[in-house]
Amino acid sequence: MKEKFAEILKTIRENNEKRIAEADNVEELKVIKSMLLGRQGQLAEIMKEIPQLSGEMRAEIGRAANELKNHFVKLIDLRAEELTLKAASIPADFDCTVPGFNPPSGGLHPITQMCYDLNDAFRSLGFCIFQEADITSELYAFDNLNFPPDHPARESMDTYWIAGHDDKSGGERLCLRPHLTGASVRYMQTFSPPYRFVYPGRVFRNESTDARHERAFFQYEALIVQPDFTFSAGKIMIQTILSKVFGREVPIRMRAGFFPFVEPGFEIDMGCLVCGGGGCSVCKQVGWIEIMPGGTPHPNVIKAAGLDPYEYTGFYVNIGLDRLVMMRYGIDDVRLFHSADLRFLKQFA
């Protein structure tokens, strides 16, 4: 009986190894697999007879049948892989001298590219790069920055407050960050002075959109805090950065302006590069466009960071990244950057 089963298994092995090796396609392999390993296959018929054998013979024949089954599974998988690779191979009549087609390529969004360029420019001046989460708190967005309790920027008409936090205050009252400036105090509380760092990111304002304004837009802030930093050095820093970004000298002007977190504060404008100073919708026909506020950090901001305002001073700027990109490419509507219009974006690929 043992010899009978051994002979049957040997015959099945010899006959089907050749069939598997000579199979011309995957469909033929599926037929062979079903005939061998299916419920009504050759090995299944043998397995049905095994329970009728004695204990010792049952184990031996069962083991041999399972080994043969595993052997066929491997052979079929290997042959299927060979046939698949063969079907995907280069055809005999392929002409490698015929010019091909360039695959479609993507590119960086112009705002992302400008951010990278600014990172490189500030790194060359010894700045570190810092980032934080889009959600901040009243403590960092307003309290630490010397905003008075009744300042209109704290109202929901300007700031997106997170639902469920209306009855809270300070660090427990959360909002989408309305500006990046709160990150300056967070950074100074985390690291040791002196400080020289930038922090790019998206901010959110509850305001109407037009050619110059968006509800969600990008800023790029820079802060230096150290003993005896002069205001004139800050102006030179602005001119240096803008010349690096635009590859040429850019006219700038500084106008007195009030911001709770700087004293003294300035509005910093650059000559409109969309119209060349002649006047357009972007610059409101005046030839200049506001790109950043700046000034010396207010003593209360220095105190909030845990420093002595009599020992430390510095210089701060908040660059409107979207507007800077508009100047670089001569774009007259900031909403185009956030439209996801591929016809517009492909121009920068």
Short mmCIF file of C-alpha atoms in Angstrom, two decimals:
data_model
loop_
_atom_site.label_atom_id
_atom_site.label_comp_id
_atom_site.label_asym_id
_atom_site.label_seq_id
_atom_site.Cartn_x
_atom_site.Cartn_y
_atom_site.Cartn_z
CA MET A 1 0.00 0.00 0.00
CA LYS A 2 2.81 2.36 0.89
CA GLU A 3 4.58 1.69 -2.40
CA LYS A 4 1.34 2.33 -4.28
CA PHE A 5 0.90 5.82 -2.85
CA ALA A 6 4.57 6.64 -3.30
CA GLU A 7 4.36 5.69 -6.99
CA ILE A 8 1.21 7.81 -7.49
CA LEU A 9 2.85 10.87 -5.91
CA LYS A 10 5.99 10.35 -8.02
CA THR A 11 3.91 10.17 -11.22
CA ILE A 12 1.97 13.33 -10.33
CA ARG A 13 5.23 15.15 -9.63
CA GLU A 14 6.95 14.15 -12.88
CA ASN A 15 3.95 14.82 -15.14
CA ASN A 16 3.05 18.23 -13.72
CA GLU A 17 6.51 19.70 -13.23
CA LYS A 18 6.89 19.55 -17.02
CA ARG A 19 3.42 21.05 -17.61
CA ILE A 20 4.17 23.96 -15.27
CA ALA A 21 7.52 24.66 -16.94
CA GLU A 22 5.93 24.65 -20.40
CA ALA A 23 2.92 26.84 -19.54
CA ASP A 24 2.71 29.77 -21.97
CA ASN A 25 0.55 32.16 -19.96
CA VAL A 26 -0.89 32.85 -16.53
CA GLU A 27 -4.34 31.56 -17.48
CA GLU A 28 -2.88 28.15 -18.32
CA LEU A 29 -1.13 28.12 -14.95
CA LYS A 30 -4.44 28.74 -13.23
CA VAL A 31 -5.92 25.66 -14.93
CA ILE A 32 -2.94 23.52 -13.85
CA LYS A 33 -3.18 24.83 -10.29
CA SER A 34 -6.89 24.00 -10.10
CA MET A 35 -6.29 20.49 -11.47
CA LEU A 36 -3.53 19.84 -8.95
CA LEU A 37 -4.49 21.74 -5.83
CA GLY A 38 -8.23 22.42 -6.18
CA ARG A 39 -10.93 20.67 -4.15
CA GLN A 40 -11.36 18.09 -6.88
CA GLY A 41 -7.67 18.07 -7.84
CA GLN A 42 -5.28 15.14 -7.97
CA LEU A 43 -3.72 15.81 -4.57
CA ALA A 44 -7.14 16.31 -2.97
CA GLU A 45 -8.21 12.84 -4.15
CA ILE A 46 -5.15 11.28 -2.53
CA MET A 47 -5.75 13.17 0.72
CA LYS A 48 -9.25 11.71 0.88
CA GLU A 49 -7.82 8.17 1.01
CA ILE A 50 -5.25 8.87 3.74
CA PRO A 51 -7.69 8.47 6.69
CA GLN A 52 -8.21 4.83 5.65
CA LEU A 53 -4.53 4.02 6.22
CA SER A 54 -2.89 2.81 9.40
CA GLY A 55 -1.52 5.42 11.84
CA GLU A 56 2.16 5.21 10.87
CA MET A 57 1.46 5.05 7.12
CA ARG A 58 -1.12 7.82 7.39
CA ALA A 59 1.45 10.23 8.83
CA GLU A 60 4.12 9.32 6.29
CA ILE A 61 1.89 9.60 3.20
CA GLY A 62 0.22 12.77 4.53
CA ARG A 63 3.61 14.39 5.03
CA ALA A 64 4.73 13.44 1.52
CA ALA A 65 1.50 14.78 -0.01
CA ASN A 66 1.85 18.11 1.81
CA GLU A 67 5.49 18.45 0.73
CA LEU A 68 4.44 17.85 -2.89
CA LYS A 69 1.65 20.42 -2.54
CA ASN A 70 4.08 23.09 -1.26
CA HIS A 71 6.51 22.15 -4.04
CA PHE A 72 3.85 22.79 -6.71
CA VAL A 73 2.79 26.10 -5.12
CA LYS A 74 6.37 27.39 -5.35
CA LEU A 75 6.80 26.19 -8.93
CA ILE A 76 3.54 27.81 -10.05
CA ASP A 77 4.38 31.15 -8.34
CA LEU A 78 7.86 31.24 -9.89
CA ARG A 79 6.50 30.47 -13.36
CA ALA A 80 3.76 33.10 -12.98
CA GLU A 81 6.42 35.69 -12.08
CA GLU A 82 8.51 34.71 -15.12
CA LEU A 83 5.52 35.04 -17.44
CA THR A 84 4.55 38.42 -15.99
CA LEU A 85 8.07 39.81 -16.45
CA LYS A 86 8.20 38.44 -19.95
CA ALA A 87 4.92 40.13 -20.86
CA ALA A 88 6.24 43.44 -19.55
CA SER A 89 9.59 43.23 -21.36
CA ILE A 90 10.54 45.46 -24.27
CA PRO A 91 9.09 44.18 -27.57
CA ALA A 92 11.46 42.96 -30.27
CA ASP A 93 10.47 45.79 -32.64
CA PHE A 94 11.14 48.56 -30.13
CA ASP A 95 13.26 51.37 -31.62
CA CYS A 96 15.30 53.09 -28.93
CA THR A 97 16.39 55.84 -31.35
CA VAL A 98 12.87 57.31 -31.59
CA PRO A 99 12.59 60.47 -29.39
CA GLY A 100 10.51 59.89 -26.27
CA PHE A 101 8.12 62.08 -24.34
CA ASN A 102 9.11 64.06 -21.26
CA PRO A 103 7.03 62.99 -18.27
CA PRO A 104 4.97 65.81 -16.70
CA SER A 105 6.91 67.53 -13.94
CA GLY A 106 5.77 69.54 -10.96
CA GLY A 107 7.31 72.47 -9.20
CA LEU A 108 7.29 74.39 -5.95
CA HIS A 109 4.43 76.75 -5.27
CA PRO A 110 5.76 80.32 -5.69
CA ILE A 111 5.09 81.12 -2.02
CA THR A 112 7.02 78.00 -0.96
CA GLN A 113 9.88 78.98 -3.25
CA MET A 114 9.98 82.50 -1.79
CA CYS A 115 10.00 81.02 1.73
CA TYR A 116 12.98 78.83 0.83
CA ASP A 117 14.80 81.80 -0.70
CA LEU A 118 14.24 83.86 2.44
CA ASN A 119 15.42 80.95 4.59
CA ASP A 120 18.66 80.84 2.60
CA ALA A 121 19.10 84.62 2.82
CA PHE A 122 18.56 84.75 6.58
CA ARG A 123 20.70 81.67 7.20
CA SER A 124 23.56 83.49 5.46
CA LEU A 125 23.17 86.19 8.13
CA GLY A 126 23.33 83.68 10.99
CA PHE A 127 19.58 83.26 11.69
CA CYS A 128 17.89 80.08 12.96
CA ILE A 129 14.50 78.91 11.66
CA PHE A 130 11.62 78.28 14.07
CA GLN A 131 8.05 77.03 13.54
CA GLU A 132 5.04 76.41 15.74
CA ALA A 133 1.48 75.06 15.43
CA ASP A 134 -1.33 76.92 13.64
CA ILE A 135 -3.39 76.99 16.84
CA THR A 136 -2.21 79.34 19.56
CA SER A 137 -3.73 80.99 22.62
CA GLU A 138 -4.81 84.43 23.76
CA LEU A 139 -1.75 84.46 26.01
CA TYR A 140 0.74 84.22 23.13
CA ALA A 141 -1.32 85.95 20.43
CA PHE A 142 -2.17 89.04 22.52
CA ASP A 143 -1.29 89.11 26.25
CA ASN A 144 2.46 88.58 25.86
CA LEU A 145 2.57 91.08 23.00
CA ASN A 146 1.30 94.07 25.00
CA PHE A 147 -2.16 94.13 23.40
CA PRO A 148 -4.55 95.96 25.77
CA PRO A 149 -7.62 93.97 26.96
CA ASP A 150 -9.99 96.04 24.78
CA HIS A 151 -7.90 95.95 21.60
CA PRO A 152 -10.17 95.33 18.55
CA ALA A 153 -7.85 92.60 17.22
CA ARG A 154 -9.09 90.39 20.08
CA GLU A 155 -12.66 90.50 18.74
CA SER A 156 -14.17 87.69 16.67
CA MET A 157 -14.57 90.16 13.80
CA ASP A 158 -10.81 89.90 13.38
CA THR A 159 -9.64 86.66 15.05
CA TYR A 160 -10.94 83.09 14.64
CA TRP A 161 -11.51 81.83 18.19
CA ILE A 162 -11.88 78.09 18.73
CA ALA A 163 -15.43 77.12 19.73
CA GLY A 164 -15.93 76.11 23.35
CA HIS A 165 -13.27 78.47 24.73
CA ASP A 166 -15.30 81.68 24.98
CA ASP A 167 -15.51 81.51 28.77
CA LYS A 168 -11.76 81.06 29.15
CA SER A 169 -8.81 83.43 28.99
CA GLY A 170 -5.06 83.54 28.65
CA GLY A 171 -3.36 80.27 27.80
CA GLU A 172 -6.66 78.33 27.94
CA ARG A 173 -8.47 80.43 25.31
CA LEU A 174 -7.42 79.03 21.91
CA CYS A 175 -7.55 80.56 18.45
CA LEU A 176 -6.13 80.19 14.97
CA ARG A 177 -3.03 82.33 15.08
CA PRO A 178 -3.86 85.80 13.68
CA HIS A 179 -0.15 86.57 13.28
CA LEU A 180 3.18 84.88 13.87
CA THR A 181 4.44 87.39 16.39
CA GLY A 182 3.42 85.35 19.43
CA ALA A 183 5.98 82.75 18.39
CA SER A 184 8.72 85.23 19.25
CA VAL A 185 7.94 85.08 22.98
CA ARG A 186 7.54 81.31 22.84
CA TYR A 187 10.98 80.98 21.21
CA MET A 188 12.66 83.32 23.71
CA GLN A 189 11.10 81.42 26.61
CA THR A 190 12.48 78.16 25.18
CA PHE A 191 16.04 79.16 24.28
CA SER A 192 18.77 81.32 25.78
CA PRO A 193 19.76 84.80 24.53
CA PRO A 194 21.00 86.34 22.35
CA TYR A 195 18.40 85.57 19.67
CA ARG A 196 18.53 85.75 15.91
CA PHE A 197 15.76 83.72 14.30
CA VAL A 198 12.98 83.68 11.68
CA TYR A 199 9.64 81.89 11.75
CA PRO A 200 7.57 81.41 8.57
CA GLY A 201 3.98 80.14 8.57
CA ARG A 202 0.31 80.58 7.68
CA VAL A 203 -1.93 82.94 9.64
CA PHE A 204 -5.72 83.44 9.69
CA ARG A 205 -7.77 86.65 9.73
CA ASN A 206 -11.53 87.12 9.67
CA GLU A 207 -11.61 89.73 6.92
CA SER A 208 -12.95 90.31 3.42
CA THR A 209 -10.81 89.17 0.50
CA ASP A 210 -9.65 91.40 -2.33
CA ALA A 211 -6.60 91.75 -4.60
CA ARG A 212 -4.35 92.41 -1.57
CA HIS A 213 -6.01 90.47 1.26
CA GLU A 214 -6.85 86.83 2.06
CA ARG A 215 -8.38 85.11 5.08
CA ALA A 216 -5.54 82.58 5.22
CA PHE A 217 -2.17 83.84 4.06
CA PHE A 218 1.53 83.52 4.77
CA GLN A 219 3.83 85.64 6.88
CA TYR A 220 7.54 85.50 7.49
CA GLU A 221 8.85 87.07 10.67
CA ALA A 222 12.37 87.82 11.80
CA LEU A 223 13.59 88.89 15.22
CA ILE A 224 16.95 89.89 16.66
CA VAL A 225 17.26 90.36 20.43
CA GLN A 226 20.64 91.16 21.95
CA PRO A 227 22.35 93.90 23.93
CA ASP A 228 22.98 97.17 22.07
CA PHE A 229 21.43 96.39 18.68
CA THR A 230 21.01 99.61 16.70
CA PHE A 231 17.94 100.55 14.69
CA SER A 232 20.07 101.47 11.66
CA ALA A 233 21.41 97.89 11.60
CA GLY A 234 17.83 96.69 11.29
CA LYS A 235 17.23 98.89 8.25
CA ILE A 236 20.40 97.56 6.63
CA MET A 237 19.17 94.01 7.31
CA ILE A 238 15.90 94.73 5.44
CA GLN A 239 17.75 96.19 2.44
CA THR A 240 20.14 93.22 2.39
CA ILE A 241 17.36 90.63 2.47
CA LEU A 242 15.28 92.32 -0.24
CA SER A 243 18.29 92.70 -2.53
CA LYS A 244 19.09 88.99 -2.10
CA VAL A 245 15.49 87.94 -2.84
CA PHE A 246 15.00 90.17 -5.90
CA GLY A 247 18.57 90.13 -7.17
CA ARG A 248 18.81 93.93 -7.27
CA GLU A 249 18.44 96.98 -5.10
CA VAL A 250 14.84 97.62 -4.07
CA PRO A 251 13.63 101.07 -2.94
CA ILE A 252 12.20 101.07 0.60
CA ARG A 253 10.76 103.66 2.93
CA MET A 254 9.92 103.56 6.63
CA ARG A 255 6.89 105.39 8.03
CA ALA A 256 6.03 105.80 11.69
CA GLY A 257 3.37 103.27 12.72
CA PHE A 258 1.84 101.96 15.92
CA PHE A 259 1.87 98.29 16.90
CA PRO A 260 1.46 97.15 20.53
CA PHE A 261 4.49 94.86 20.38
CA VAL A 262 7.11 97.38 19.14
CA GLU A 263 8.30 100.76 20.38
CA PRO A 264 9.11 102.64 18.23
CA GLY A 265 7.18 101.02 15.36
CA PHE A 266 7.30 101.50 11.61
CA GLU A 267 5.40 100.64 8.46
CA ILE A 268 7.98 99.46 5.93
CA ASP A 269 7.09 99.88 2.25
CA MET A 270 8.86 98.91 -0.95
CA GLY A 271 8.47 100.38 -4.39
CA CYS A 272 5.75 98.51 -6.29
CA LEU A 273 7.41 96.23 -8.81
CA VAL A 274 4.11 95.34 -10.51
CA CYS A 275 3.72 98.82 -11.96
CA GLY A 276 7.28 100.08 -11.45
CA GLY A 277 6.02 102.82 -9.16
CA GLY A 278 3.54 104.20 -11.68
CA GLY A 279 0.43 103.15 -9.71
CA CYS A 280 -1.82 100.08 -10.00
CA SER A 281 -4.58 98.21 -8.13
CA VAL A 282 -2.00 96.36 -6.03
CA CYS A 283 -0.38 99.52 -4.64
CA LYS A 284 -3.65 101.52 -4.68
CA GLN A 285 -2.22 103.85 -7.33
CA VAL A 286 0.49 105.26 -5.01
CA GLY A 287 3.54 103.37 -6.32
CA TRP A 288 4.40 101.89 -2.89
CA ILE A 289 3.16 98.74 -1.18
CA GLU A 290 3.31 97.91 2.51
CA ILE A 291 5.20 94.64 2.97
CA MET A 292 6.06 94.57 6.66
CA PRO A 293 5.69 96.28 10.00
CA GLY A 294 8.82 96.50 12.08
CA GLY A 295 10.55 98.17 14.97
CA THR A 296 12.18 97.59 18.32
CA PRO A 297 10.46 94.97 20.55
CA HIS A 298 8.38 96.66 23.24
CA PRO A 299 9.85 96.41 26.77
CA ASN A 300 6.74 94.51 27.91
CA VAL A 301 7.39 91.87 25.22
CA ILE A 302 10.99 91.56 26.43
CA LYS A 303 9.67 91.13 29.98
CA ALA A 304 7.17 88.47 28.88
CA ALA A 305 10.12 86.50 27.49
CA GLY A 306 11.81 86.65 30.91
CA LEU A 307 14.50 89.17 29.93
CA ASP A 308 15.55 92.55 31.30
CA PRO A 309 14.42 95.31 28.87
CA TYR A 310 17.20 97.56 30.22
CA GLU A 311 19.77 95.03 29.07
CA TYR A 312 18.25 93.68 25.84
CA THR A 313 16.92 95.38 22.73
CA GLY A 314 16.60 94.32 19.13
CA PHE A 315 14.75 94.59 15.83
CA TYR A 316 11.64 92.91 14.50
CA VAL A 317 10.03 92.63 11.05
CA ASN A 318 6.89 90.80 9.84
CA ILE A 319 7.09 90.17 6.09
CA GLY A 320 3.88 89.70 4.13
CA LEU A 321 5.08 86.69 2.16
CA ASP A 322 2.20 86.67 -0.33
CA ARG A 323 2.77 90.33 -1.24
CA LEU A 324 6.48 89.78 -1.64
CA VAL A 325 5.78 87.02 -4.17
CA MET A 326 3.39 89.35 -5.99
CA MET A 327 6.26 91.81 -6.37
CA ARG A 328 8.65 89.14 -7.61
CA TYR A 329 6.38 87.88 -10.40
CA GLY A 330 4.29 90.97 -11.12
CA ILE A 331 1.02 89.32 -9.98
CA ASP A 332 -1.86 91.72 -9.35
CA ASP A 333 -4.22 89.52 -7.28
CA VAL A 334 -3.19 87.60 -4.14
CA ARG A 335 -6.21 85.28 -4.47
CA LEU A 336 -4.58 83.53 -7.42
CA PHE A 337 -2.05 81.90 -5.08
CA HIS A 338 -4.79 80.07 -3.18
CA SER A 339 -7.11 79.30 -6.08
CA ALA A 340 -5.59 75.85 -6.89
CA ASP A 341 -5.90 76.84 -10.57
CA LEU A 342 -3.36 74.60 -12.34
CA ARG A 343 -3.20 76.98 -15.31
CA PHE A 344 -1.80 79.59 -12.95
CA LEU A 345 0.45 77.28 -10.94
CA LYS A 346 2.02 75.62 -14.03
CA GLN A 347 3.69 78.93 -14.85
CA PHE A 348 6.05 78.34 -11.94
CA ALA A 349 6.85 74.65 -12.56
#
